[in-house]
Coordinates of C-alpha atoms in Angstrom, one line a residue:
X1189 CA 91.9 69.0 83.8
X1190 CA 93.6 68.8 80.3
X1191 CA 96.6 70.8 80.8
X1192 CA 98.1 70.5 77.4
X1193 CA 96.1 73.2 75.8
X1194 CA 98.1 76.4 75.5
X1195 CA 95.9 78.5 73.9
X1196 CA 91.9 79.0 74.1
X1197 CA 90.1 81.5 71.9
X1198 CA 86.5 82.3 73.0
X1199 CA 84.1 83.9 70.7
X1200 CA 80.5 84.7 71.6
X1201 CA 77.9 84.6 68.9
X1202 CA 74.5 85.8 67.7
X1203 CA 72.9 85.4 64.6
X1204 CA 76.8 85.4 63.0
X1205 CA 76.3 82.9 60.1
X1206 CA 77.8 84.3 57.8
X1207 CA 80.6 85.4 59.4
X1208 CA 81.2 82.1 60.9
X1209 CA 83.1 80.3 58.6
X1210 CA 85.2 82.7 57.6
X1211 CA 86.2 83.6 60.8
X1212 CA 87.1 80.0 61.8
X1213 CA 89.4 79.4 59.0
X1214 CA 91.0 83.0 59.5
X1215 CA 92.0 81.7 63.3
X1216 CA 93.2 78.0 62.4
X1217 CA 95.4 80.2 60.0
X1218 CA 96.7 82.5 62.7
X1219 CA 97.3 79.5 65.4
X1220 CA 98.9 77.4 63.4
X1221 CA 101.6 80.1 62.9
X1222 CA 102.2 80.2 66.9
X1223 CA 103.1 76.7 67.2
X1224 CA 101.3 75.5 70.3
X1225 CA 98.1 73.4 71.0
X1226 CA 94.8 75.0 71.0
X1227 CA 91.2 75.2 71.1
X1228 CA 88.5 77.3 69.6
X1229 CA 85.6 77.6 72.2
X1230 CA 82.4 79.0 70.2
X1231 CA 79.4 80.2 72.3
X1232 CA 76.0 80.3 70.2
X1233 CA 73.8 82.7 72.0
X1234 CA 70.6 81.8 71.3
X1235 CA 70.8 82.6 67.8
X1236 CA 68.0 82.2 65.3
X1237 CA 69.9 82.1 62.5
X1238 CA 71.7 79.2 61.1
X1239 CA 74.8 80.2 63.4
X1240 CA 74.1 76.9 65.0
X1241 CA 74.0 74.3 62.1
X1242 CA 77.3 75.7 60.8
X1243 CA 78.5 75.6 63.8
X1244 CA 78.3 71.9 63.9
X1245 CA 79.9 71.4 60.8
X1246 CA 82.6 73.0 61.7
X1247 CA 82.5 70.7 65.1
X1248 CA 81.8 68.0 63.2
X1249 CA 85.7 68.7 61.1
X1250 CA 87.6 69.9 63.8
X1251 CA 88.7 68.4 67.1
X1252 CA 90.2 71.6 68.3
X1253 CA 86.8 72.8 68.2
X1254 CA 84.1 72.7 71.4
X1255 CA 80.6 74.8 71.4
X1256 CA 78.6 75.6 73.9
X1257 CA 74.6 76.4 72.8
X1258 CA 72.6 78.5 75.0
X1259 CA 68.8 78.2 75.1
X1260 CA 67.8 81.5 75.0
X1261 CA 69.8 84.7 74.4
X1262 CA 71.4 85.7 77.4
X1263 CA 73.6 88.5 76.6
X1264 CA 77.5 88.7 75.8
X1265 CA 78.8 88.7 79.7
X1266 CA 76.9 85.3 80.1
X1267 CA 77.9 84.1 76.8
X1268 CA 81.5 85.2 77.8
X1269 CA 81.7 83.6 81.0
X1270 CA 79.7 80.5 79.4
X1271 CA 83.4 80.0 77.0
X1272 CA 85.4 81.2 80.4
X1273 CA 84.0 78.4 82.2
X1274 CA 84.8 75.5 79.8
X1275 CA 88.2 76.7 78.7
X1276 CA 91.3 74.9 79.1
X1277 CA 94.0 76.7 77.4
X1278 CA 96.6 78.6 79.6
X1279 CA 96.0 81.8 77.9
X1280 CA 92.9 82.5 76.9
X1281 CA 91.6 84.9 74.2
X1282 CA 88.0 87.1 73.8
X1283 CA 86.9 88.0 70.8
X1284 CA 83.9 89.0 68.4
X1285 CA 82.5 86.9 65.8
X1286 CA 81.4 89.6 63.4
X1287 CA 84.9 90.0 62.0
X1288 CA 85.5 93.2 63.0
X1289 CA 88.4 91.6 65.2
X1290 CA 91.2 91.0 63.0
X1291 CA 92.6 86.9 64.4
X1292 CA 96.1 87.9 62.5
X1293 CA 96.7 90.0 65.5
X1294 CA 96.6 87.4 68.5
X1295 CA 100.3 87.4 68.2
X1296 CA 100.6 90.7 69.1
X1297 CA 98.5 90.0 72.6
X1298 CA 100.4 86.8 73.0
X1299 CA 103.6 88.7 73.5
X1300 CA 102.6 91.2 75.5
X1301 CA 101.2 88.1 77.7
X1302 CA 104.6 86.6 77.6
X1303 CA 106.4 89.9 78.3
X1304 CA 104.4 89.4 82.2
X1305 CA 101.2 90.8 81.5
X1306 CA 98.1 89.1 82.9
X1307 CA 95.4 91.1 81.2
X1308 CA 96.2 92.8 77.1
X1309 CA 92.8 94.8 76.2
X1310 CA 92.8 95.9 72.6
X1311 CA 92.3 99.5 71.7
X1312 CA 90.6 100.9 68.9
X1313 CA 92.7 103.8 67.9
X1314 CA 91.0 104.4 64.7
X1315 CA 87.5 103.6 65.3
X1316 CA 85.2 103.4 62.2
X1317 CA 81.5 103.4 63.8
X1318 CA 79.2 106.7 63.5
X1319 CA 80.6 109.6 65.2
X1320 CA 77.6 110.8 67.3
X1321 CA 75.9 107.6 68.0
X1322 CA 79.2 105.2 69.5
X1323 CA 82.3 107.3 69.1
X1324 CA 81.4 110.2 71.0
X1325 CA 79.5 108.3 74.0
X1326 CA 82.1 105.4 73.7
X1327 CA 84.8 108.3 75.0
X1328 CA 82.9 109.9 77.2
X1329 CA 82.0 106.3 78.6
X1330 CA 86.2 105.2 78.6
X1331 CA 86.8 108.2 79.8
X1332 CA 84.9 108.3 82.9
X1333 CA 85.7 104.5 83.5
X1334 CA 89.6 105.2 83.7
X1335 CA 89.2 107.7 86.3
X1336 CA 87.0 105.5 88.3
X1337 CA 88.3 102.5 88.0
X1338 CA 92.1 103.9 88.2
X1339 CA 93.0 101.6 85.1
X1340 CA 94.5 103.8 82.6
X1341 CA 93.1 102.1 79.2
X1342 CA 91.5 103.5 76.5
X1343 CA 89.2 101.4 75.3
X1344 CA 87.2 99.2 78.0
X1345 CA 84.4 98.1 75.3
X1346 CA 86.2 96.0 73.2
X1347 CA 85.9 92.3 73.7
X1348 CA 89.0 91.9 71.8
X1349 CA 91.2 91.0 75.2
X1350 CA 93.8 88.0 76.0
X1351 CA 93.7 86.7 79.8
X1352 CA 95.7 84.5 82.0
X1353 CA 93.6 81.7 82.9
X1354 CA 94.0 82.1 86.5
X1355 CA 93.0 85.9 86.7
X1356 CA 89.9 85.6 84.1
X1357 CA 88.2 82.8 85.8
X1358 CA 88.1 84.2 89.5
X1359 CA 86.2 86.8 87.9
X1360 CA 82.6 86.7 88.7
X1361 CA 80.8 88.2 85.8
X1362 CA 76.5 89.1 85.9
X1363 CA 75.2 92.2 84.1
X1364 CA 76.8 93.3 81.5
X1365 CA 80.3 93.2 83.4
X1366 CA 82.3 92.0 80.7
X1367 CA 83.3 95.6 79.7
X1368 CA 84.7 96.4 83.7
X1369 CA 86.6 92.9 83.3
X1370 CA 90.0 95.0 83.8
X1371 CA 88.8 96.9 86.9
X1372 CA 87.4 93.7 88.3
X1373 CA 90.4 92.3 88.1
X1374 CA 93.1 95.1 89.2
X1375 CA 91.3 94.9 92.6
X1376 CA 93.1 91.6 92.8
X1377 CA 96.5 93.1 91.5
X1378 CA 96.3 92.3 87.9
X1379 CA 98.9 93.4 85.9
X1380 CA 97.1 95.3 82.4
X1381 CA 98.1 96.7 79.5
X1382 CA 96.7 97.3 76.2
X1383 CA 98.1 97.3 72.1
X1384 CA 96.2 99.1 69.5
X1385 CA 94.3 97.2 67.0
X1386 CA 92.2 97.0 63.5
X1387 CA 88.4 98.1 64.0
X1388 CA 87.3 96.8 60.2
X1389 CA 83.8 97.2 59.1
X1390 CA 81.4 94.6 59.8
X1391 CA 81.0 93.1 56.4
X1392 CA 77.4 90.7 56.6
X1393 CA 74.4 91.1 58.9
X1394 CA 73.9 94.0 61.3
X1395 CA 75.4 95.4 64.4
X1396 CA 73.7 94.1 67.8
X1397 CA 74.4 97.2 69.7
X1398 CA 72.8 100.8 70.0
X1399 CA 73.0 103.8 71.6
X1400 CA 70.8 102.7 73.9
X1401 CA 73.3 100.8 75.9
X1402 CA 75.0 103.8 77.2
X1403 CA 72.4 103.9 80.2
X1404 CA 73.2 100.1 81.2
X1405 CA 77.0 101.2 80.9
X1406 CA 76.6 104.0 83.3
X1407 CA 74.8 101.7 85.5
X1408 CA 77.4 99.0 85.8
X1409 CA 80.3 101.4 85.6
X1410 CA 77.9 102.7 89.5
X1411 CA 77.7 99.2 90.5
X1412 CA 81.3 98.5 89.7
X1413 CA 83.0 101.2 91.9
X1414 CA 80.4 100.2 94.4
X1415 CA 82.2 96.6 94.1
X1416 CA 85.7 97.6 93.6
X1417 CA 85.8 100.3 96.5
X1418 CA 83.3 99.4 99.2
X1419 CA 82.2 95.4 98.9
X1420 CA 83.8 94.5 102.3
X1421 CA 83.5 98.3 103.8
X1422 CA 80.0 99.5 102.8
X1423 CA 78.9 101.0 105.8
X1424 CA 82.3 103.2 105.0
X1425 CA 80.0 104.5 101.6
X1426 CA 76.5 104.8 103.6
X1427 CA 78.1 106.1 107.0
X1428 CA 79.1 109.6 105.7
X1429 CA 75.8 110.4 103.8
X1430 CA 73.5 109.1 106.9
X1431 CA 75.7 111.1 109.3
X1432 CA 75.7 114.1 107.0
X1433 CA 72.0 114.1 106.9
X1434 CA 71.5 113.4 110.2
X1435 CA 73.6 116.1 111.0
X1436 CA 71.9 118.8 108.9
X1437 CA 68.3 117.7 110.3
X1438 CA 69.9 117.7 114.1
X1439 CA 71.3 121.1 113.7
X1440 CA 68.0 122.7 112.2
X1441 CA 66.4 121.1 114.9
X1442 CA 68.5 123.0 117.7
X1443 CA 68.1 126.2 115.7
X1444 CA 63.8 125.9 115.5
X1445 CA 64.2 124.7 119.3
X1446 CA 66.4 127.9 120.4
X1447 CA 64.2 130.2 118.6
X1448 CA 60.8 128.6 119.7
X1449 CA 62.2 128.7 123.8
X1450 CA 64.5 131.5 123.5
X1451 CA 63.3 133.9 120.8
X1452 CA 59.5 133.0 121.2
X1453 CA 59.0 132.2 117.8
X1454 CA 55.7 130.8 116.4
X1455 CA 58.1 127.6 114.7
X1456 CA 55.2 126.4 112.8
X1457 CA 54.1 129.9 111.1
X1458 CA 57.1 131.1 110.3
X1459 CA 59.2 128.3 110.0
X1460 CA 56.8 125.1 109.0
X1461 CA 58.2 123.3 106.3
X1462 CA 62.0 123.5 107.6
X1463 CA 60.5 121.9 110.6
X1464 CA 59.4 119.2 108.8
X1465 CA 62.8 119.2 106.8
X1466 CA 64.7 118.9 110.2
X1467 CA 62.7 115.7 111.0
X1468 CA 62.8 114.3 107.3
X1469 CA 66.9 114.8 107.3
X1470 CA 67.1 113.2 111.0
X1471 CA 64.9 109.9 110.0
X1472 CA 66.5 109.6 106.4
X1473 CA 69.9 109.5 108.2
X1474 CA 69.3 107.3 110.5
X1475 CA 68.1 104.9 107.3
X1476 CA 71.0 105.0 105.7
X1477 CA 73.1 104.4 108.2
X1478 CA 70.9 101.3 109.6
X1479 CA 71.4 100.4 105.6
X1480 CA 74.9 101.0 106.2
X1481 CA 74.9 98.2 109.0
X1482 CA 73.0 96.1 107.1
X1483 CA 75.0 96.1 104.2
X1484 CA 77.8 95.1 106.7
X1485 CA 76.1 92.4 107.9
X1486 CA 75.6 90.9 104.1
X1487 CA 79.0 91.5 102.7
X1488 CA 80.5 89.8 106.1
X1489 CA 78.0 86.9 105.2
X1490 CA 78.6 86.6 101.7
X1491 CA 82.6 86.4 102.3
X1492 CA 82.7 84.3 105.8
X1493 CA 79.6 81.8 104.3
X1494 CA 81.8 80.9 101.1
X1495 CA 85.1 80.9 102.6
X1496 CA 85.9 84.2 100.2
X1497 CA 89.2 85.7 101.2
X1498 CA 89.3 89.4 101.0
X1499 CA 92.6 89.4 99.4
X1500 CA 94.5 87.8 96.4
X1501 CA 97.3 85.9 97.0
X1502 CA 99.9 85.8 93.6
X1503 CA 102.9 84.1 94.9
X1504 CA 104.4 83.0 98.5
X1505 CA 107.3 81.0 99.9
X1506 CA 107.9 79.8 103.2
X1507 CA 109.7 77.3 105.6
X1508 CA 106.7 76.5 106.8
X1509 CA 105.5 74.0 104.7
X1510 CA 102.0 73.6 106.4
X1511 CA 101.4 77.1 106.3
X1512 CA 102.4 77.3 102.8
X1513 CA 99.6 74.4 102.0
X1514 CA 96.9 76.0 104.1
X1515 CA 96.9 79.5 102.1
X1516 CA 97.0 77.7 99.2
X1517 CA 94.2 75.5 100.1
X1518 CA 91.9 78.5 101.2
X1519 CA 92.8 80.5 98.2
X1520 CA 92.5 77.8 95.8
X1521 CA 88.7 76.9 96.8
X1522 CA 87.9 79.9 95.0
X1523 CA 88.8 77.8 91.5
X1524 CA 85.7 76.3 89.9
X1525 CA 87.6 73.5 87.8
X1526 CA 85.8 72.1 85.0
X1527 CA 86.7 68.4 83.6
X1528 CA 88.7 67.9 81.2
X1529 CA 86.6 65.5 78.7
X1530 CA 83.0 66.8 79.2
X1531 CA 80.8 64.7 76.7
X1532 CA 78.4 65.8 74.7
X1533 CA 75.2 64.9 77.2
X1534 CA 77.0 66.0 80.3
X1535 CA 75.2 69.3 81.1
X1536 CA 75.0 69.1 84.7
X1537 CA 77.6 71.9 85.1
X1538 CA 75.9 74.2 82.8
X1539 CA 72.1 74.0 83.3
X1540 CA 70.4 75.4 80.6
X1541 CA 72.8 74.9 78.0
X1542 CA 73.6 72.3 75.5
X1543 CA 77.4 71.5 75.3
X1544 CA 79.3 69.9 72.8
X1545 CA 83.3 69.1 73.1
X1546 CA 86.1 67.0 72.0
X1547 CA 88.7 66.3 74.2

């Protein structure tokens, strides 16, 4: 792996033509002020615009420069991890292509990445978007995925994010993840932080997001806590609810059996339907709690199968200098390392794409 690249920005792109260009020459700007080798890593969603063709001209100038073309639309997260998976640089950087991420301040989450920092999210303090339809459900959203998640940012939407290399791509992204990148990655003991940036108008074509998204968000924000809190204990999240219900339907069971022998109650006059309640509770508990076990049996096949440790190991020393090696060893097949010189008809590491590089 080419390990001179210091820097590697990412940006994900759909119908963005005319942004492009402008964009490109706005970041060779800003990294040659920092000094250190590069790469721009563009990732053409399936566009139908002419996002491609000037993409290739820009390939075609530029040796820095390596794209990766989806065939179809997949969404931002795969288009995200699509850049994560092919870059080199030690540091690498997220961003939009529809300029409303200003490049001039990469500098800004490159020093917060030098101060120790493995993840800098931006935050936009001064949003300029319609109040009703992404403000207001935006907060609400970063809101309720702070106190969730337990990372105390304000802005979890933004792509706009820098990343040590080694924390963004042990990251497993499907979905729409890409937003919960942060709580993904404070399981592992990331150290975040955040600095406030620009939120510009989008200046050509039209925004690719609605209100519509909220739902999905409020889906993966479920599915993330799910992941974060209970992916090797989840019979600890179906245990309690199974044994709750079991317990209601047991109880209301011994209370229609004391009245039927004791009090000579007609049960199913007077007391049908919680009769049928009692034996609804009983059966759904026991459900949940055989899902419990099966859940248990998955997540103890999906971490023992793979060799998946269930913790993350940042830094250790030791006398021991086989023990030392063996840690390392079963932490580090968890890496996915890509070459460093893929060429341009080398695609079977990315099936169904079409990749173009320069080494």
């Amino acid at each position: 792996m080419n390990r001179n690249v210091k820097y590697s920005i990412v940006v994900p792109l759909y119908n963005e033509a005319a942004n492009v260009t402008a964009l490109y020459v706005r970041l060779t700007q800003v990294m040659a002020g920092l000094d250190e080798p590069y790469e721009i890593v563009f990732v053409d969603d399936g566009s139908k615009d002419n996002t491609q063709e000037t993409l290739y001209e820009i390939y075609e100038s530029d040796s820095r420069v390596r794209i990766v073309t989806l065939r179809r639309n997949f969404g931002q997260t795969a288009a995200l991890k699509a850049g994560f998976d092919v870059a080199r640089g030690d540091i690498i950087i997220s961003m939009d292509g529809d300029l409303q991420h200003d490049p001039e301040e990469i500098p800004s989450f490159v020093a917060k990445i030098d101060e120790g920092y493995d993840i800098v999210s931006g935050w936009r303090a001064q949003r300029r978007d319609r109040w009703l339809t992404r403000r207001l459900p935006s907060r609400i959203a970063n809101w309720i995925m702070a106190k969730l998640s337990g990372v105390a940012l304000h802005d979890f939407g933004t792509t706009f994010k820098a990343y040590r290399r080694e924390t963004i791509q042990n990251v497993q992204l499907y979905g729409e993840l890409h937003r919960f990148i942060p709580a993904l990655a404070a399981w592992s003991g990331a150290r975040i932080t955040e600095v406030p940036i620009n939120n510009p108008p989008r200046q050509n074509g039209k925004s690719n997001y609605g209100l519509s998204r909220t739902i999905h968000v409020f889906l993966d924000l479920l599915s993330t806590k799910f992941l974060l809190d209970y992916s090797t204990r989840p019979l600890h999240f179906f245990g309690p609810l199974g044994l709750m219900a079991m317990g209601a339907g047991t109880f209301i069971g011994f209370s229609l059996a004391f009245q039927k022998l004791v009090l000579h109650h007609e049960i199913m006059l007077q007391h049908g339907p919680l009769l049928f309640a009692a034996a609804l509770l009983t059966l759904v508990g026991i459900q949940i709690l055989c899902l419990g076990l099966v859940a248990e049996i998955l997540s103890r096949t999906y971490y023992e199968s793979q060799g998946k440790p269930i913790y993350v190991v940042r830094t250790m020393r030791s006398h021991d200098t086989q023990l030392t090696v063996a840690v390392h060893h079963k932490v580090s097949r968890m890496d996915r390392a890509i070459p460093a010189d893929p060429v341009d008809n080398d695609l079977e590491r990315f099936p169904g794409s079409d990749m173009r590089a320069t080494g």
